[in-house]
PDB file of C-alpha atoms in Angstrom:
ATOM      1  CA  UNK A  20      16.281 -21.418   8.554  1.00  0.00           C
ATOM      2  CA  UNK A  21      14.290 -19.008  10.194  1.00  0.00           C
ATOM      3  CA  UNK A  22      15.401 -17.593  14.045  1.00  0.00           C
ATOM      4  CA  UNK A  23      13.579 -16.931  17.447  1.00  0.00           C
ATOM      5  CA  UNK A  24      12.591 -13.188  16.563  1.00  0.00           C
ATOM      6  CA  UNK A  25      11.552 -14.355  13.006  1.00  0.00           C
ATOM      7  CA  UNK A  26       8.139 -14.122  11.517  1.00  0.00           C
ATOM      8  CA  UNK A  27       7.391 -16.542   9.076  1.00  0.00           C
ATOM      9  CA  UNK A  28       3.698 -16.262   7.272  1.00  0.00           C
ATOM     10  CA  UNK A  29       2.810 -18.536   4.785  1.00  0.00           C
ATOM     11  CA  UNK A  30       0.635 -17.085   1.899  1.00  0.00           C
ATOM     12  CA  UNK A  31      -1.823 -20.395   1.681  1.00  0.00           C
ATOM     13  CA  UNK A  32      -2.618 -23.037  -0.581  1.00  0.00           C
ATOM     14  CA  UNK A  33      -0.317 -25.410   2.434  1.00  0.00           C
ATOM     15  CA  UNK A  34      -2.568 -28.251   2.022  1.00  0.00           C
ATOM     16  CA  UNK A  35      -4.028 -30.449  -1.510  1.00  0.00           C
ATOM     17  CA  UNK A  36      -1.540 -30.132  -3.501  1.00  0.00           C
ATOM     18  CA  UNK A  37       1.922 -32.380  -1.910  1.00  0.00           C
ATOM     19  CA  UNK A  38       1.977 -35.512  -1.362  1.00  0.00           C
ATOM     20  CA  UNK A  39       0.816 -35.158   2.866  1.00  0.00           C
ATOM     21  CA  UNK A  40      -1.219 -32.224   3.615  1.00  0.00           C
ATOM     22  CA  UNK A  41      -0.932 -32.339   7.793  1.00  0.00           C
ATOM     23  CA  UNK A  42       2.797 -32.375   7.544  1.00  0.00           C
ATOM     24  CA  UNK A  43       2.824 -29.468   5.652  1.00  0.00           C
ATOM     25  CA  UNK A  44       0.818 -27.779   8.094  1.00  0.00           C
ATOM     26  CA  UNK A  45       2.639 -29.356  11.214  1.00  0.00           C
ATOM     27  CA  UNK A  46       4.952 -27.543   9.588  1.00  0.00           C
ATOM     28  CA  UNK A  47       3.447 -25.007  10.061  1.00  0.00           C
ATOM     29  CA  UNK A  48       2.487 -24.585  13.282  1.00  0.00           C
ATOM     30  CA  UNK A  49       6.037 -26.298  14.928  1.00  0.00           C
ATOM     31  CA  UNK A  50       8.224 -23.262  12.985  1.00  0.00           C
ATOM     32  CA  UNK A  51       5.564 -20.936  14.364  1.00  0.00           C
ATOM     33  CA  UNK A  52       4.480 -19.886  11.543  1.00  0.00           C
ATOM     34  CA  UNK A  53       1.496 -18.013  10.676  1.00  0.00           C
ATOM     35  CA  UNK A  54      -0.355 -18.918   7.529  1.00  0.00           C
ATOM     36  CA  UNK A  55      -2.652 -16.576   5.771  1.00  0.00           C
ATOM     37  CA  UNK A  56      -6.265 -18.349   3.989  1.00  0.00           C
ATOM     38  CA  UNK A  57      -6.074 -19.782   0.010  1.00  0.00           C
ATOM     39  CA  UNK A  58      -8.792 -21.052  -2.301  1.00  0.00           C
ATOM     40  CA  UNK A  59      -8.179 -24.439  -1.367  1.00  0.00           C
ATOM     41  CA  UNK A  60      -8.232 -24.020   2.687  1.00  0.00           C
ATOM     42  CA  UNK A  61     -11.481 -21.845   1.944  1.00  0.00           C
ATOM     43  CA  UNK A  62     -12.667 -25.010  -0.557  1.00  0.00           C
ATOM     44  CA  UNK A  63     -12.589 -26.441   2.416  1.00  0.00           C
ATOM     45  CA  UNK A  64     -13.233 -24.751   5.647  1.00  0.00           C
ATOM     46  CA  UNK A  65     -16.489 -24.181   3.114  1.00  0.00           C
ATOM     47  CA  UNK A  66     -17.264 -28.272   3.479  1.00  0.00           C
ATOM     48  CA  UNK A  67     -15.820 -28.547   7.320  1.00  0.00           C
ATOM     49  CA  UNK A  68     -18.792 -26.198   8.644  1.00  0.00           C
ATOM     50  CA  UNK A  69     -21.315 -27.421   5.649  1.00  0.00           C
ATOM     51  CA  UNK A  70     -20.907 -30.695   5.771  1.00  0.00           C
ATOM     52  CA  UNK A  71     -22.198 -30.110   1.975  1.00  0.00           C
ATOM     53  CA  UNK A  72     -19.253 -32.284  -0.523  1.00  0.00           C
ATOM     54  CA  UNK A  73     -20.522 -29.762  -3.603  1.00  0.00           C
ATOM     55  CA  UNK A  74     -17.493 -27.790  -4.971  1.00  0.00           C
ATOM     56  CA  UNK A  75     -14.970 -30.187  -3.452  1.00  0.00           C
ATOM     57  CA  UNK A  76     -12.090 -30.997  -6.024  1.00  0.00           C
ATOM     58  CA  UNK A  77     -10.676 -35.752  -6.215  1.00  0.00           C
ATOM     59  CA  UNK A  78      -7.876 -34.507  -4.179  1.00  0.00           C
ATOM     60  CA  UNK A  79      -9.337 -32.257  -1.560  1.00  0.00           C
ATOM     61  CA  UNK A  80     -10.681 -35.790  -0.217  1.00  0.00           C
ATOM     62  CA  UNK A  81      -7.809 -37.826   0.294  1.00  0.00           C
ATOM     63  CA  UNK A  82      -6.635 -34.520   2.248  1.00  0.00           C
ATOM     64  CA  UNK A  83     -10.221 -34.038   3.947  1.00  0.00           C
ATOM     65  CA  UNK A  84      -9.432 -38.148   5.071  1.00  0.00           C
ATOM     66  CA  UNK A  85      -4.811 -36.300   6.458  1.00  0.00           C
ATOM     67  CA  UNK A  86      -6.455 -33.485   8.643  1.00  0.00           C
ATOM     68  CA  UNK A  87      -6.195 -33.529  12.621  1.00  0.00           C
ATOM     69  CA  UNK A  88      -8.756 -32.026  14.598  1.00  0.00           C
ATOM     70  CA  UNK A  89      -4.958 -29.993  15.322  1.00  0.00           C
ATOM     71  CA  UNK A  90      -4.910 -29.077  11.552  1.00  0.00           C
ATOM     72  CA  UNK A  91      -8.267 -28.012  10.909  1.00  0.00           C
ATOM     73  CA  UNK A  92      -7.995 -26.153  14.432  1.00  0.00           C
ATOM     74  CA  UNK A  93      -5.406 -24.248  12.226  1.00  0.00           C
ATOM     75  CA  UNK A  94      -7.158 -23.937   9.255  1.00  0.00           C
ATOM     76  CA  UNK A  95      -9.641 -21.472  11.365  1.00  0.00           C
ATOM     77  CA  UNK A  96      -6.865 -19.793  12.666  1.00  0.00           C
ATOM     78  CA  UNK A  97      -6.038 -18.371   8.464  1.00  0.00           C
ATOM     79  CA  UNK A  98      -6.548 -14.748   7.887  1.00  0.00           C
ATOM     80  CA  UNK A  99      -7.370 -13.953   4.792  1.00  0.00           C
ATOM     81  CA  UNK A 100      -5.007 -10.408   4.145  1.00  0.00           C
ATOM     82  CA  UNK A 101      -1.932  -8.946   6.469  1.00  0.00           C
ATOM     83  CA  UNK A 102      -0.771  -5.224   6.113  1.00  0.00           C
ATOM     84  CA  UNK A 103       2.011  -5.062   8.318  1.00  0.00           C
ATOM     85  CA  UNK A 104       1.836  -0.942   8.781  1.00  0.00           C
ATOM     86  CA  UNK A 105       5.085   0.115   9.914  1.00  0.00           C
ATOM     87  CA  UNK A 106       6.835  -1.347   6.171  1.00  0.00           C
ATOM     88  CA  UNK A 107       3.044  -0.742   4.286  1.00  0.00           C
ATOM     89  CA  UNK A 108       2.777  -3.643   3.015  1.00  0.00           C
ATOM     90  CA  UNK A 109      -0.193  -6.475   2.279  1.00  0.00           C
ATOM     91  CA  UNK A 110       0.371  -9.830   2.163  1.00  0.00           C
ATOM     92  CA  UNK A 111      -2.385 -12.111   0.574  1.00  0.00           C
ATOM     93  CA  UNK A 112      -2.339 -15.437  -0.879  1.00  0.00           C
ATOM     94  CA  UNK A 113      -3.603 -14.354  -4.170  1.00  0.00           C
ATOM     95  CA  UNK A 114      -3.672 -11.052  -5.231  1.00  0.00           C
ATOM     96  CA  UNK A 115      -6.483  -7.466  -4.738  1.00  0.00           C
ATOM     97  CA  UNK A 116      -9.326  -6.015  -7.952  1.00  0.00           C
ATOM     98  CA  UNK A 117      -6.798  -3.086  -8.689  1.00  0.00           C
ATOM     99  CA  UNK A 118     -10.434  -0.387  -8.478  1.00  0.00           C
ATOM    100  CA  UNK A 119     -10.882  -1.235  -5.476  1.00  0.00           C
ATOM    101  CA  UNK A 120      -9.351  -0.626  -2.327  1.00  0.00           C
ATOM    102  CA  UNK A 121      -7.746  -3.719  -1.239  1.00  0.00           C
ATOM    103  CA  UNK A 122      -9.144  -3.493   2.281  1.00  0.00           C
ATOM    104  CA  UNK A 123     -12.837  -3.728   2.149  1.00  0.00           C
ATOM    105  CA  UNK A 124     -12.555  -6.704  -1.005  1.00  0.00           C
ATOM    106  CA  UNK A 125     -13.919 -10.836   0.123  1.00  0.00           C
ATOM    107  CA  UNK A 126     -11.651 -13.063   1.157  1.00  0.00           C
ATOM    108  CA  UNK A 127     -13.349 -15.415  -1.795  1.00  0.00           C
ATOM    109  CA  UNK A 128     -12.101 -12.319  -5.050  1.00  0.00           C
ATOM    110  CA  UNK A 129      -8.457 -12.269  -3.044  1.00  0.00           C
ATOM    111  CA  UNK A 130      -8.220 -15.883  -2.328  1.00  0.00           C
ATOM    112  CA  UNK A 131      -8.870 -16.142  -6.161  1.00  0.00           C
ATOM    113  CA  UNK A 132      -8.570 -13.624  -8.609  1.00  0.00           C
ATOM    114  CA  UNK A 133      -5.166 -14.031 -11.112  1.00  0.00           C
ATOM    115  CA  UNK A 134      -6.140 -11.552 -14.206  1.00  0.00           C
ATOM    116  CA  UNK A 135      -8.629  -9.076 -15.433  1.00  0.00           C
ATOM    117  CA  UNK A 136     -10.874 -10.366 -17.580  1.00  0.00           C
ATOM    118  CA  UNK A 137     -13.575  -8.389 -20.721  1.00  0.00           C
ATOM    119  CA  UNK A 138     -14.578  -4.807 -17.973  1.00  0.00           C
ATOM    120  CA  UNK A 139     -12.350  -5.638 -15.584  1.00  0.00           C
ATOM    121  CA  UNK A 140     -13.470  -8.637 -14.654  1.00  0.00           C
ATOM    122  CA  UNK A 141     -11.365 -10.589 -11.397  1.00  0.00           C
ATOM    123  CA  UNK A 142     -11.139 -14.006 -13.330  1.00  0.00           C
ATOM    124  CA  UNK A 143      -8.410 -16.746 -13.059  1.00  0.00           C
ATOM    125  CA  UNK A 144      -6.030 -17.507 -15.436  1.00  0.00           C
ATOM    126  CA  UNK A 145      -7.189 -21.502 -16.576  1.00  0.00           C
ATOM    127  CA  UNK A 146     -10.706 -18.604 -17.690  1.00  0.00           C
ATOM    128  CA  UNK A 147      -8.032 -16.877 -20.574  1.00  0.00           C
ATOM    129  CA  UNK A 148      -4.621 -17.588 -20.423  1.00  0.00           C
ATOM    130  CA  UNK A 149      -4.066 -14.610 -22.346  1.00  0.00           C
ATOM    131  CA  UNK A 150      -5.164 -11.867 -19.824  1.00  0.00           C
ATOM    132  CA  UNK A 151      -3.358  -9.336 -17.258  1.00  0.00           C
ATOM    133  CA  UNK A 152      -2.257 -10.097 -14.003  1.00  0.00           C
ATOM    134  CA  UNK A 153      -4.523  -8.326 -12.225  1.00  0.00           C
ATOM    135  CA  UNK A 154      -0.618  -6.820  -9.963  1.00  0.00           C
ATOM    136  CA  UNK A 155      -0.196  -6.122 -14.190  1.00  0.00           C
ATOM    137  CA  UNK A 156      -2.170  -2.546 -12.897  1.00  0.00           C
ATOM    138  CA  UNK A 157      -1.949  -2.912  -9.346  1.00  0.00           C
ATOM    139  CA  UNK A 158      -0.222   1.484  -8.862  1.00  0.00           C
ATOM    140  CA  UNK A 159      -0.726   0.741  -4.924  1.00  0.00           C
ATOM    141  CA  UNK A 160      -0.227   1.832  -2.631  1.00  0.00           C
ATOM    142  CA  UNK A 161       0.591  -0.313  -0.036  1.00  0.00           C
ATOM    143  CA  UNK A 162       2.485  -3.096  -1.392  1.00  0.00           C
ATOM    144  CA  UNK A 163       1.293  -6.312  -2.101  1.00  0.00           C
ATOM    145  CA  UNK A 164       3.747 -10.379  -1.800  1.00  0.00           C
ATOM    146  CA  UNK A 165       1.006 -12.812  -2.906  1.00  0.00           C
ATOM    147  CA  UNK A 166       1.426 -15.854  -3.814  1.00  0.00           C
ATOM    148  CA  UNK A 167      -0.998 -18.188  -6.010  1.00  0.00           C
ATOM    149  CA  UNK A 168      -0.278 -17.433  -9.007  1.00  0.00           C
ATOM    150  CA  UNK A 169       2.841 -20.149 -10.036  1.00  0.00           C
ATOM    151  CA  UNK A 170       5.436 -18.746 -12.339  1.00  0.00           C
ATOM    152  CA  UNK A 171       8.929 -20.323 -13.831  1.00  0.00           C
ATOM    153  CA  UNK A 172      10.307 -16.960 -11.855  1.00  0.00           C
ATOM    154  CA  UNK A 173       9.072 -14.132  -9.525  1.00  0.00           C
ATOM    155  CA  UNK A 174       6.643 -11.675 -10.849  1.00  0.00           C
ATOM    156  CA  UNK A 175       7.839  -8.433  -9.621  1.00  0.00           C
ATOM    157  CA  UNK A 176       6.150  -4.697 -10.370  1.00  0.00           C
ATOM    158  CA  UNK A 177       6.420  -1.376  -9.133  1.00  0.00           C
ATOM    159  CA  UNK A 178       4.053  -2.119  -6.377  1.00  0.00           C
ATOM    160  CA  UNK A 179       3.807  -6.043  -6.207  1.00  0.00           C
ATOM    161  CA  UNK A 180       5.075  -9.027  -6.395  1.00  0.00           C
ATOM    162  CA  UNK A 181       4.453 -12.394  -7.185  1.00  0.00           C
ATOM    163  CA  UNK A 182       6.299 -15.353  -5.328  1.00  0.00           C
ATOM    164  CA  UNK A 183       4.987 -18.759  -6.368  1.00  0.00           C
ATOM    165  CA  UNK A 184       7.488 -20.013  -8.437  1.00  0.00           C
ATOM    166  CA  UNK A 185       5.771 -23.209  -8.228  1.00  0.00           C
ATOM    167  CA  UNK A 186       7.675 -25.477  -5.724  1.00  0.00           C
ATOM    168  CA  UNK A 187       4.397 -28.063  -5.898  1.00  0.00           C
ATOM    169  CA  UNK A 188       5.384 -28.823  -9.547  1.00  0.00           C
ATOM    170  CA  UNK A 189       9.043 -29.262  -9.187  1.00  0.00           C
ATOM    171  CA  UNK A 190       9.875 -25.171  -9.580  1.00  0.00           C
ATOM    172  CA  UNK A 191      11.119 -23.748  -5.990  1.00  0.00           C
ATOM    173  CA  UNK A 192      10.437 -22.444  -3.325  1.00  0.00           C
ATOM    174  CA  UNK A 193      10.470 -18.639  -2.422  1.00  0.00           C
ATOM    175  CA  UNK A 194      10.882 -16.712   0.666  1.00  0.00           C
ATOM    176  CA  UNK A 195      11.247 -13.083   0.439  1.00  0.00           C
ATOM    177  CA  UNK A 196      12.353 -11.025   3.343  1.00  0.00           C
ATOM    178  CA  UNK A 197      11.234  -7.750   5.413  1.00  0.00           C
ATOM    179  CA  UNK A 198      12.027  -5.315   4.575  1.00  0.00           C
ATOM    180  CA  UNK A 199      13.972  -5.449   2.120  1.00  0.00           C
ATOM    181  CA  UNK A 200      12.954  -7.763   0.704  1.00  0.00           C
ATOM    182  CA  UNK A 201      15.525 -10.217  -0.239  1.00  0.00           C
ATOM    183  CA  UNK A 202      14.591 -13.106  -2.705  1.00  0.00           C
ATOM    184  CA  UNK A 203      15.824 -16.675  -1.342  1.00  0.00           C
ATOM    185  CA  UNK A 204      14.968 -19.646  -3.786  1.00  0.00           C
ATOM    186  CA  UNK A 205      15.384 -23.354  -2.605  1.00  0.00           C
ATOM    187  CA  UNK A 206      14.754 -25.655  -5.488  1.00  0.00           C
ATOM    188  CA  UNK A 207      12.690 -28.211  -5.286  1.00  0.00           C
ATOM    189  CA  UNK A 208      13.714 -32.029  -5.097  1.00  0.00           C
ATOM    190  CA  UNK A 209      11.232 -34.151  -6.943  1.00  0.00           C
ATOM    191  CA  UNK A 210       7.628 -33.269  -8.654  1.00  0.00           C
ATOM    192  CA  UNK A 211       4.996 -33.273  -6.204  1.00  0.00           C
ATOM    193  CA  UNK A 212       1.889 -32.673  -7.770  1.00  0.00           C
ATOM    194  CA  UNK A 213       1.408 -33.042 -11.698  1.00  0.00           C
ATOM    195  CA  UNK A 214      -1.782 -30.595 -13.708  1.00  0.00           C
TER     196      UNK A 214
END
């Protein structure tokens, strides 16, 4: 229930998983929300810019059919990170490589990273489910709030917090209220997407 003075920021991947990507984007716009770009939006924007379907996944085509011109325009406004200087907190979709300057990390890395593999190589959790999270090594500053890696509970570390609690797969929708870092959760009404 955001108030007029509240700033609402979504951490990306508003599209492709639930039954109605258009409705999700409309909801974000209607509440005055700003959204960061997630790996799902990156993939669809690459298609939109090039017309090249290579790299698209089956669910992407359903989403593409749903999106209006207003939806595409909203996707194009999405930034890849927001630094809230007064609280030295950065919002990002996926995360950061813990051993490189966060400010200069490319969009494709910060929307995809989940774990660190051999030689501290950034990778997705599916590549090696037992690999440690990038957040396990992040020491900040800044403090990082991120999504992208669904877990059954919020993933709190001293210098970061992962708030993707898998709403679309039947978990919870989680918000982190700043500056207190208060966690608010609402259980999913149902499972909207099965892996």
